[in-house]
Short mmCIF file of C-alpha atoms and ligand atoms in Angstrom, two decimals:
data_model
loop_
_atom_site.label_atom_id
_atom_site.label_comp_id
_atom_site.label_asym_id
_atom_site.label_seq_id
_atom_site.Cartn_x
_atom_site.Cartn_y
_atom_site.Cartn_z
CA MET A 1428 25.53 11.63 22.70
CA THR A 1429 28.33 10.59 20.40
CA MET A 1430 28.37 8.24 17.48
CA THR A 1431 29.89 5.52 19.66
CA ALA A 1432 26.39 5.01 21.04
CA LEU A 1433 25.59 3.39 17.69
CA PRO A 1434 27.82 0.35 17.61
CA ILE A 1435 28.39 -0.90 14.11
CA GLU A 1436 28.85 -4.40 15.52
CA ARG A 1437 25.25 -4.70 16.66
CA ALA A 1438 23.88 -3.69 13.26
CA ARG A 1439 26.30 -6.07 11.55
CA GLN A 1440 25.24 -8.91 13.87
CA LEU A 1441 21.60 -8.27 13.07
CA ASP A 1442 22.42 -8.29 9.36
CA ALA A 1443 24.45 -11.48 9.68
CA ALA A 1444 21.53 -13.20 11.40
CA ASP A 1445 18.94 -11.91 8.89
CA PRO A 1446 17.37 -14.84 7.02
CA LEU A 1447 16.25 -12.47 4.23
CA ALA A 1448 19.67 -10.85 3.75
CA SER A 1449 20.28 -12.63 0.44
CA PHE A 1450 17.18 -11.01 -1.08
CA ARG A 1451 19.01 -7.68 -1.20
CA GLY A 1452 21.04 -9.14 -4.04
CA ARG A 1453 17.88 -9.64 -6.06
CA PHE A 1454 17.43 -5.87 -6.47
CA ALA A 1455 19.22 -3.42 -8.73
CA PRO A 1456 22.03 -1.83 -6.71
CA THR A 1457 21.70 1.79 -5.58
CA GLU A 1458 24.46 4.32 -6.11
CA PRO A 1459 27.31 3.54 -3.69
CA GLY A 1460 26.72 4.81 -0.16
CA LEU A 1461 23.07 5.71 -0.65
CA VAL A 1462 20.85 4.86 2.33
CA TYR A 1463 17.40 4.40 0.84
CA LEU A 1464 14.70 4.50 3.51
CA ASP A 1465 11.78 5.40 1.28
CA GLY A 1466 10.70 2.07 -0.17
CA ASN A 1467 7.29 2.76 1.34
CA SER A 1468 6.88 5.51 -1.28
CA LEU A 1469 8.63 3.83 -4.19
CA GLY A 1470 10.15 0.40 -3.78
CA ARG A 1471 13.48 -0.42 -5.42
CA PRO A 1472 13.46 -2.35 -8.71
CA THR A 1473 13.96 -6.08 -8.70
CA LEU A 1474 16.58 -7.32 -11.15
CA ALA A 1475 13.92 -9.62 -12.55
CA ALA A 1476 11.66 -6.65 -13.34
CA LEU A 1477 14.38 -4.82 -15.24
CA GLN A 1478 15.21 -7.95 -17.20
CA ARG A 1479 11.56 -8.68 -18.01
CA ILE A 1480 10.90 -5.11 -19.09
CA ARG A 1481 13.80 -5.33 -21.51
CA ALA A 1482 12.49 -8.65 -22.81
CA LEU A 1483 9.03 -7.14 -23.14
CA GLY A 1484 10.50 -4.34 -25.23
CA ASP A 1485 11.87 -6.96 -27.60
CA GLU A 1486 8.52 -8.80 -27.68
CA TRP A 1487 6.69 -5.58 -28.44
CA ALA A 1488 9.10 -4.83 -31.28
CA ALA A 1489 8.90 -8.32 -32.72
CA ASP A 1490 5.31 -9.34 -32.11
CA LEU A 1491 3.44 -6.04 -32.30
CA ILE A 1492 -0.33 -6.60 -32.07
CA ARG A 1493 0.19 -10.36 -31.90
CA GLY A 1494 1.63 -9.89 -28.41
CA TRP A 1495 -1.84 -9.26 -27.03
CA ASP A 1496 -2.61 -12.98 -27.21
CA ARG A 1497 -0.20 -13.29 -24.29
CA TRP A 1498 -0.82 -9.97 -22.58
CA LEU A 1499 -4.59 -9.84 -22.49
CA ASP A 1500 -5.10 -11.87 -19.32
CA LEU A 1501 -2.24 -10.37 -17.31
CA PRO A 1502 -4.50 -8.29 -14.99
CA SER A 1503 -6.18 -11.40 -13.62
CA GLN A 1504 -3.08 -13.62 -13.86
CA VAL A 1505 -1.00 -11.18 -11.82
CA GLY A 1506 -4.07 -10.72 -9.60
CA ASP A 1507 -4.05 -14.44 -8.83
CA LEU A 1508 -0.35 -14.29 -7.89
CA LEU A 1509 -1.09 -11.41 -5.57
CA ALA A 1510 -4.16 -13.10 -4.11
CA ALA A 1511 -2.23 -16.25 -3.20
CA GLY A 1512 1.15 -14.80 -2.26
CA VAL A 1513 0.20 -11.56 -0.52
CA LEU A 1514 -3.50 -10.94 0.12
CA GLY A 1515 -4.88 -14.20 1.49
CA ALA A 1516 -7.54 -14.18 -1.21
CA LYS A 1517 -8.79 -16.79 -3.69
CA PRO A 1518 -8.02 -17.04 -7.39
CA GLY A 1519 -10.44 -14.88 -9.36
CA GLU A 1520 -10.89 -12.29 -6.62
CA VAL A 1521 -8.12 -9.85 -7.54
CA ALA A 1522 -7.30 -7.81 -10.66
CA VAL A 1523 -4.16 -5.69 -11.12
CA THR A 1524 -5.29 -2.69 -13.10
CA ASP A 1525 -5.62 1.10 -13.15
CA SER A 1526 -4.53 3.34 -10.28
CA THR A 1527 -5.30 3.08 -6.59
CA THR A 1528 -7.27 6.31 -6.77
CA VAL A 1529 -9.43 5.13 -9.67
CA ASN A 1530 -10.02 1.84 -7.87
CA VAL A 1531 -11.08 3.65 -4.68
CA TYR A 1532 -13.65 5.50 -6.76
CA ARG A 1533 -14.90 2.43 -8.55
CA LEU A 1534 -15.28 0.19 -5.50
CA ALA A 1535 -16.68 2.97 -3.31
CA ALA A 1536 -19.25 3.92 -5.97
CA ALA A 1537 -20.27 0.28 -6.41
CA ALA A 1538 -20.58 -0.17 -2.64
CA LEU A 1539 -22.74 2.96 -2.33
CA ASP A 1540 -24.99 1.71 -5.14
CA ALA A 1541 -25.39 -1.54 -3.23
CA ARG A 1542 -26.76 0.35 -0.17
CA PRO A 1543 -29.24 2.68 -1.88
CA GLY A 1544 -31.27 3.60 1.19
CA ARG A 1545 -28.24 4.70 3.20
CA ARG A 1546 -26.94 8.26 2.87
CA ALA A 1547 -23.69 8.39 4.85
CA VAL A 1548 -20.08 7.36 4.33
CA ALA A 1549 -17.37 7.25 7.02
CA ILE A 1550 -13.67 7.91 6.59
CA ALA A 1551 -10.87 8.72 9.02
CA ARG A 1552 -9.91 12.38 9.25
CA PRO A 1553 -6.18 11.51 9.02
CA GLU A 1554 -6.80 9.19 6.02
CA PHE A 1555 -4.52 9.36 2.97
CA PRO A 1556 -5.51 12.41 0.88
CA THR A 1557 -6.58 10.68 -2.31
CA ASP A 1558 -9.08 8.49 -0.45
CA ARG A 1559 -10.56 11.55 1.29
CA TYR A 1560 -10.75 13.55 -1.93
CA VAL A 1561 -12.46 10.72 -3.81
CA ILE A 1562 -14.99 10.27 -1.01
CA GLU A 1563 -15.63 14.03 -0.87
CA GLY A 1564 -16.29 13.95 -4.62
CA LEU A 1565 -18.63 10.99 -4.36
CA ALA A 1566 -20.46 12.61 -1.46
CA ARG A 1567 -20.98 15.80 -3.45
CA GLU A 1568 -22.06 13.90 -6.55
CA ARG A 1569 -24.60 11.87 -4.56
CA ASP A 1570 -25.48 14.33 -1.82
CA LEU A 1571 -24.19 12.07 0.97
CA GLU A 1572 -23.16 12.92 4.49
CA ILE A 1573 -19.47 12.32 5.36
CA ARG A 1574 -18.87 11.07 8.89
CA TRP A 1575 -15.28 11.85 9.81
CA LEU A 1576 -13.70 9.39 12.24
CA ASP A 1577 -11.45 11.13 14.73
CA ALA A 1578 -8.84 8.39 14.64
CA ASP A 1579 -5.69 8.93 16.69
CA ALA A 1580 -2.90 10.26 14.45
CA VAL A 1581 -0.38 7.78 15.89
CA ASP A 1582 -2.46 4.75 16.87
CA GLY A 1583 -4.82 4.78 13.89
CA PRO A 1584 -8.52 3.97 13.60
CA THR A 1585 -10.14 1.56 16.07
CA THR A 1586 -13.55 -0.05 16.56
CA ALA A 1587 -14.14 2.58 19.26
CA ASP A 1588 -13.76 5.34 16.63
CA LEU A 1589 -16.26 3.58 14.39
CA GLN A 1590 -18.88 2.88 17.04
CA PRO A 1591 -20.39 6.41 17.20
CA VAL A 1592 -20.99 6.62 13.43
CA LEU A 1593 -22.69 3.25 13.01
CA ASP A 1594 -26.40 3.35 12.29
CA SER A 1595 -28.87 2.31 9.63
CA ASN A 1596 -27.91 5.29 7.48
CA LEU A 1597 -24.24 4.35 7.11
CA ALA A 1598 -23.47 2.74 3.74
CA LEU A 1599 -19.69 2.57 3.60
CA VAL A 1600 -16.51 2.89 5.64
CA VAL A 1601 -13.18 3.63 3.89
CA LEU A 1602 -9.99 3.01 5.87
CA SER A 1603 -6.32 2.25 5.41
CA HIS A 1604 -5.15 -0.97 6.99
CA VAL A 1605 -1.70 0.50 7.67
CA THR A 1606 -1.86 4.27 8.18
CA TYR A 1607 0.46 6.14 5.82
CA ARG A 1608 1.87 8.58 8.38
CA SER A 1609 2.33 6.55 11.54
CA ALA A 1610 2.27 2.96 10.19
CA ALA A 1611 -0.45 2.03 12.72
CA ILE A 1612 -2.14 -1.24 11.82
CA ALA A 1613 -5.93 -1.24 12.09
CA ASP A 1614 -7.77 -4.31 13.36
CA ALA A 1615 -9.27 -5.14 9.97
CA PRO A 1616 -11.25 -8.24 11.00
CA ALA A 1617 -12.84 -6.51 14.02
CA ILE A 1618 -13.68 -3.31 12.13
CA THR A 1619 -15.05 -5.23 9.15
CA THR A 1620 -17.26 -7.36 11.39
CA LEU A 1621 -18.53 -4.38 13.38
CA ALA A 1622 -19.46 -2.46 10.22
CA ARG A 1623 -21.07 -5.47 8.62
CA GLU A 1624 -23.24 -6.06 11.71
CA ALA A 1625 -24.52 -2.52 11.18
CA GLY A 1626 -25.21 -3.28 7.51
CA ALA A 1627 -22.36 -1.18 6.10
CA LEU A 1628 -19.58 -2.24 3.74
CA VAL A 1629 -15.89 -1.53 4.36
CA LEU A 1630 -13.37 -0.68 1.65
CA TRP A 1631 -9.81 -1.30 2.84
CA ASP A 1632 -6.85 0.57 1.36
CA LEU A 1633 -3.90 -1.82 1.53
CA SER A 1634 -1.31 0.44 -0.10
CA HIS A 1635 1.03 0.34 2.92
CA SER A 1636 0.17 -3.25 3.87
CA GLY A 1637 0.60 -5.29 0.70
CA GLY A 1638 4.03 -6.89 0.86
CA SER A 1639 4.82 -5.63 4.36
CA VAL A 1640 2.33 -7.28 6.74
CA PRO A 1641 0.30 -10.50 6.52
CA LEU A 1642 -3.16 -10.10 5.01
CA GLU A 1643 -5.95 -12.67 5.23
CA LEU A 1644 -8.76 -11.03 3.31
CA GLU A 1645 -10.83 -14.21 3.05
CA ALA A 1646 -10.44 -15.18 6.68
CA TRP A 1647 -11.08 -11.64 7.90
CA GLY A 1648 -14.36 -11.41 6.01
CA VAL A 1649 -13.18 -8.46 3.91
CA ASP A 1650 -15.52 -7.62 1.03
CA LEU A 1651 -13.62 -4.88 -0.82
CA ALA A 1652 -10.00 -3.76 -0.93
CA ILE A 1653 -7.61 -1.82 -3.13
CA GLY A 1654 -3.91 -1.00 -2.97
CA CYS A 1655 -0.86 -0.07 -4.98
CA THR A 1656 2.00 -2.22 -6.25
CA TYR A 1657 4.84 0.30 -6.31
CA LYS A 1658 5.59 0.49 -2.56
CA TYR A 1659 6.42 -2.78 -0.78
CA LEU A 1660 5.62 -4.77 -3.93
CA ASN A 1661 8.34 -3.02 -5.96
CA GLY A 1662 6.26 -2.72 -9.13
CA GLY A 1663 7.86 0.53 -10.30
CA PRO A 1664 6.65 4.09 -10.86
CA GLY A 1665 3.01 4.08 -11.92
CA ALA A 1666 2.69 0.28 -11.94
CA PRO A 1667 -1.01 -0.63 -11.86
CA ALA A 1668 -2.87 -0.93 -8.59
CA TYR A 1669 -5.04 -3.86 -7.51
CA LEU A 1670 -8.61 -4.34 -6.54
CA TYR A 1671 -10.13 -7.19 -4.56
CA VAL A 1672 -13.83 -7.99 -4.66
CA ARG A 1673 -14.94 -10.97 -2.58
CA ARG A 1674 -16.28 -13.65 -4.88
CA SER A 1675 -19.77 -13.54 -3.35
CA MET A 1676 -19.98 -9.77 -3.99
CA GLN A 1677 -18.76 -9.78 -7.60
CA ASP A 1678 -22.15 -10.16 -9.22
CA GLU A 1679 -24.12 -8.23 -6.60
CA LEU A 1680 -22.03 -5.09 -7.10
CA ARG A 1681 -22.14 -3.15 -10.36
CA PRO A 1682 -18.97 -1.42 -11.58
CA PRO A 1683 -19.63 2.26 -12.31
CA ILE A 1684 -17.48 2.26 -15.45
CA GLN A 1685 -18.55 -0.18 -18.16
CA GLY A 1686 -15.46 -0.56 -20.32
CA TRP A 1687 -14.88 -3.01 -23.10
CA PHE A 1688 -12.35 -5.05 -21.10
CA ALA A 1689 -15.26 -6.03 -18.84
CA GLN A 1690 -17.44 -7.12 -21.76
CA ALA A 1691 -18.24 -10.85 -21.75
CA GLU A 1692 -17.43 -11.29 -25.45
CA GLN A 1693 -14.99 -8.43 -25.83
CA PHE A 1694 -14.04 -8.93 -29.47
CA GLU A 1695 -17.56 -9.43 -30.77
CA MET A 1696 -17.79 -5.66 -30.27
CA GLY A 1697 -21.51 -6.09 -29.64
CA PRO A 1698 -24.16 -3.39 -29.43
CA ARG A 1699 -24.76 -3.57 -25.66
CA PHE A 1700 -22.65 -4.00 -22.54
CA GLU A 1701 -22.90 -7.47 -21.06
CA ARG A 1702 -20.56 -7.86 -18.19
CA ALA A 1703 -18.11 -10.75 -17.99
CA ASN A 1704 -18.44 -13.01 -14.98
CA GLY A 1705 -15.96 -12.81 -12.16
CA ILE A 1706 -13.15 -10.36 -11.64
CA ARG A 1707 -12.79 -9.70 -15.37
CA GLY A 1708 -16.10 -7.85 -15.12
CA TRP A 1709 -14.19 -5.27 -13.02
CA LEU A 1710 -11.67 -4.35 -15.70
CA VAL A 1711 -12.08 -1.13 -17.67
CA GLY A 1712 -9.77 -0.57 -20.64
CA THR A 1713 -6.42 -1.60 -22.07
CA PRO A 1714 -4.11 -2.54 -19.18
CA GLY A 1715 -0.53 -1.23 -18.83
CA ILE A 1716 1.57 -4.26 -19.70
CA LEU A 1717 4.96 -2.75 -18.83
CA GLY A 1718 3.84 -1.98 -15.28
CA LEU A 1719 2.08 -5.32 -14.93
CA THR A 1720 5.28 -7.08 -15.96
CA SER A 1721 7.43 -5.35 -13.35
CA ALA A 1722 4.73 -5.67 -10.70
CA ALA A 1723 4.56 -9.42 -11.34
CA ALA A 1724 8.31 -9.71 -10.69
CA GLY A 1725 7.98 -7.84 -7.39
CA ILE A 1726 4.95 -9.85 -6.28
CA GLU A 1727 6.71 -13.11 -7.10
CA LEU A 1728 9.73 -12.09 -5.05
CA VAL A 1729 7.54 -11.21 -2.06
CA ALA A 1730 5.77 -14.56 -2.37
CA GLU A 1731 9.13 -16.36 -2.61
CA ALA A 1732 10.47 -14.67 0.53
CA GLY A 1733 7.20 -15.37 2.32
CA ILE A 1734 5.08 -12.74 4.02
CA GLU A 1735 5.71 -14.18 7.51
CA ALA A 1736 9.47 -13.80 7.11
CA ILE A 1737 8.97 -10.32 5.66
CA ARG A 1738 6.80 -9.38 8.62
CA ALA A 1739 9.35 -10.74 11.10
CA LYS A 1740 12.06 -8.61 9.54
CA GLY A 1741 9.78 -5.56 9.39
CA VAL A 1742 9.23 -5.91 13.14
CA ALA A 1743 12.96 -6.38 13.78
CA LEU A 1744 13.94 -3.36 11.64
CA THR A 1745 11.37 -1.04 13.20
CA ASP A 1746 12.17 -2.34 16.72
CA TYR A 1747 15.83 -1.59 16.04
CA ALA A 1748 15.01 1.90 14.75
CA ILE A 1749 12.99 2.60 17.90
CA GLU A 1750 15.79 1.23 20.09
CA LEU A 1751 18.14 3.74 18.44
CA TYR A 1752 15.51 6.46 18.72
CA ASP A 1753 15.19 5.86 22.48
CA ALA A 1754 18.95 5.85 22.97
CA LEU A 1755 19.76 8.87 20.83
CA LEU A 1756 16.79 10.88 19.72
CA ALA A 1757 14.41 11.00 22.65
CA THR A 1758 15.39 14.62 23.24
CA PRO A 1759 13.24 17.76 23.45
CA GLY A 1760 11.86 18.50 20.02
CA CYS A 1761 11.72 14.89 18.83
CA ALA A 1762 8.70 12.65 19.23
CA LEU A 1763 8.03 9.12 18.07
CA GLY A 1764 5.13 9.22 15.61
CA SER A 1765 4.56 5.46 15.34
CA PRO A 1766 3.06 2.92 17.75
CA ARG A 1767 5.59 1.41 20.17
CA ASP A 1768 3.83 -1.93 20.16
CA ALA A 1769 5.32 -3.85 17.22
CA ALA A 1770 2.08 -5.79 16.78
CA ARG A 1771 0.35 -2.51 15.95
CA ARG A 1772 3.03 -1.12 13.65
CA GLY A 1773 3.77 -1.70 9.95
CA ALA A 1774 7.17 -1.36 8.32
CA HIS A 1775 8.00 2.31 8.72
CA VAL A 1776 8.84 4.51 11.69
CA ALA A 1777 7.72 8.11 11.92
CA ILE A 1778 9.92 10.56 13.78
CA ARG A 1779 8.43 13.97 14.45
CA HIS A 1780 10.38 17.19 14.79
CA PRO A 1781 9.40 20.84 14.17
CA ALA A 1782 12.27 21.11 11.63
CA ALA A 1783 11.31 17.84 9.90
CA ARG A 1784 11.05 19.41 6.44
CA ARG A 1785 14.55 20.87 6.55
CA LEU A 1786 15.99 17.77 8.21
CA THR A 1787 14.54 15.60 5.44
CA SER A 1788 16.25 17.62 2.73
CA ASP A 1789 19.49 17.84 4.73
CA LEU A 1790 19.43 14.06 5.11
CA ALA A 1791 18.90 13.67 1.34
CA ALA A 1792 21.88 15.95 0.69
CA ARG A 1793 23.94 13.49 2.78
CA GLY A 1794 22.69 10.42 0.95
CA VAL A 1795 19.93 9.36 3.34
CA ILE A 1796 16.53 9.27 1.65
CA VAL A 1797 13.54 9.43 3.97
CA ASP A 1798 10.36 11.38 3.34
CA PHE A 1799 8.58 14.30 4.90
CA ARG A 1800 4.88 14.44 5.64
CA GLU A 1801 3.19 17.63 6.78
CA PRO A 1802 3.51 19.14 9.26
CA ASP A 1803 6.40 17.56 11.16
CA VAL A 1804 6.85 13.89 10.23
CA MET A 1805 9.94 12.17 8.82
CA ARG A 1806 9.07 8.67 7.66
CA PHE A 1807 11.86 6.09 7.82
CA GLY A 1808 10.58 3.40 5.47
CA LEU A 1809 12.20 0.06 6.27
CA SER A 1810 11.39 -2.27 3.37
CA PRO A 1811 12.13 -5.75 4.68
CA LEU A 1812 13.47 -7.13 1.39
CA THR A 1813 15.82 -4.26 0.66
CA THR A 1814 16.72 -2.48 3.92
CA SER A 1815 19.63 -3.65 6.06
CA PHE A 1816 20.02 -3.02 9.78
CA ASP A 1817 23.19 -1.15 8.98
CA GLU A 1818 21.22 1.26 6.79
CA VAL A 1819 18.90 1.91 9.73
CA ARG A 1820 21.93 2.67 11.87
CA LEU A 1821 23.42 4.98 9.24
CA GLY A 1822 20.13 6.81 8.71
CA ILE A 1823 19.56 7.43 12.41
CA ALA A 1824 23.23 8.37 12.91
CA LYS A 1825 22.93 11.06 10.22
CA LEU A 1826 19.80 12.42 11.86
CA VAL A 1827 21.52 12.54 15.26
CA GLU A 1828 24.42 14.39 13.70
CA LEU A 1829 22.13 16.93 12.00
CA LEU A 1830 20.16 17.51 15.19
CA SER A 1831 23.33 18.15 17.19
CA ARG A 1832 24.07 21.04 14.80
CA LEU A 1833 20.62 22.66 14.77
C1 LIG B 2565 0.32 5.43 -1.93
C2 LIG B 2565 -1.12 5.44 -1.58
C3 LIG B 2565 -2.11 5.66 -2.55
C4 LIG B 2565 -1.70 6.00 -3.95
O1 LIG B 2565 -2.73 6.26 -4.84
P1 LIG B 2565 -2.35 6.34 -6.39
O2 LIG B 2565 -3.64 6.39 -7.10
O3 LIG B 2565 -1.53 5.12 -6.70
O4 LIG B 2565 -1.53 7.56 -6.60
C5 LIG B 2565 -3.43 5.59 -2.16
N1 LIG B 2565 -3.77 5.33 -0.88
C6 LIG B 2565 -2.84 5.14 0.09
C7 LIG B 2565 -3.25 4.84 1.48
C8 LIG B 2565 -1.49 5.20 -0.23
O5 LIG B 2565 -0.56 5.02 0.71
#
């Protein structure tokens, strides 16, 4: 195949017809010629975030400790923005705080405490490492049985995978809504309902979903969820993660870490812990205001664009990538590592090849940033607000060129 099989015109037409095209101008430009297809690992900075961080620097310098009057409630304020604009949750159900990993631990521990008679926890074998490691640690600490779900590596976990592990001993299920390797979307409402009928709680990891696919946590009956803000929400490196606790569960569950930011009358500095009502009772310690500030800018931009429009472009970008894959890459050695059905696929496309590691670094050397996941996956992350169809074309063209020289 030659490069003429990748007509520039088609990519340009798709870009010209893209209703979100103008949003690319709301992000800090990349170096000229860079094709950034890794927004699913670290989203690009919004211009608003960079401006607000600079302004925050000035506030810090001028206001010092007095700034906290304004900063103190940011975890729940930004949580409310996220709840309304991205998660399909109610005000007071989401806090933006701490890391995803710490939030997995906290919500999983609280869920296990709420099911004291049950001694098993289920998690998918191909689940994101940090979730598995945290659950392994909790299982060791509490002497629990781990039930590994043999979810398909491409199609992700299904109700059929869950069925065999459901019984009266199962306390908790931990799953990603969009799988980090293949981008498979799990049927969150069906899995949540099935687990709940068996008396178990489900903790959803939304790290690859938030800002890329529609979420309706309330409508789906989700009780517990966590996720990060630095992928499709463009919050920046180390920006705080979020946690969602359904309103009706907030008092029933007990947070395992009793920090002073969860204390009802925080500044009375009283002798005993008395937990604040609502989502504030799930905070721990001093929140990271710089990260919250940039995360808020990203979340607001996602809400402004609208998650339905973002989803439509995510489908169009990944469909286009697969169209190019079929035309140019469906050769011996390559395999598609993502679901073909757009309804079951998030916003990245996995391409598998035995030389994936080397190809990923060769692509980077030529200005195309994708990422490698063991053992043979290249992830092409197509962030709907920042990725153009022409970048998809350029990225795939470079891969075709590299493969022809292997
Ligand atoms: C990115 C990601 C995380 C990240 O966890 P951190 O604590 O923010 O490092 C967790 N889970 C999933 C599924 C992810 O994709």
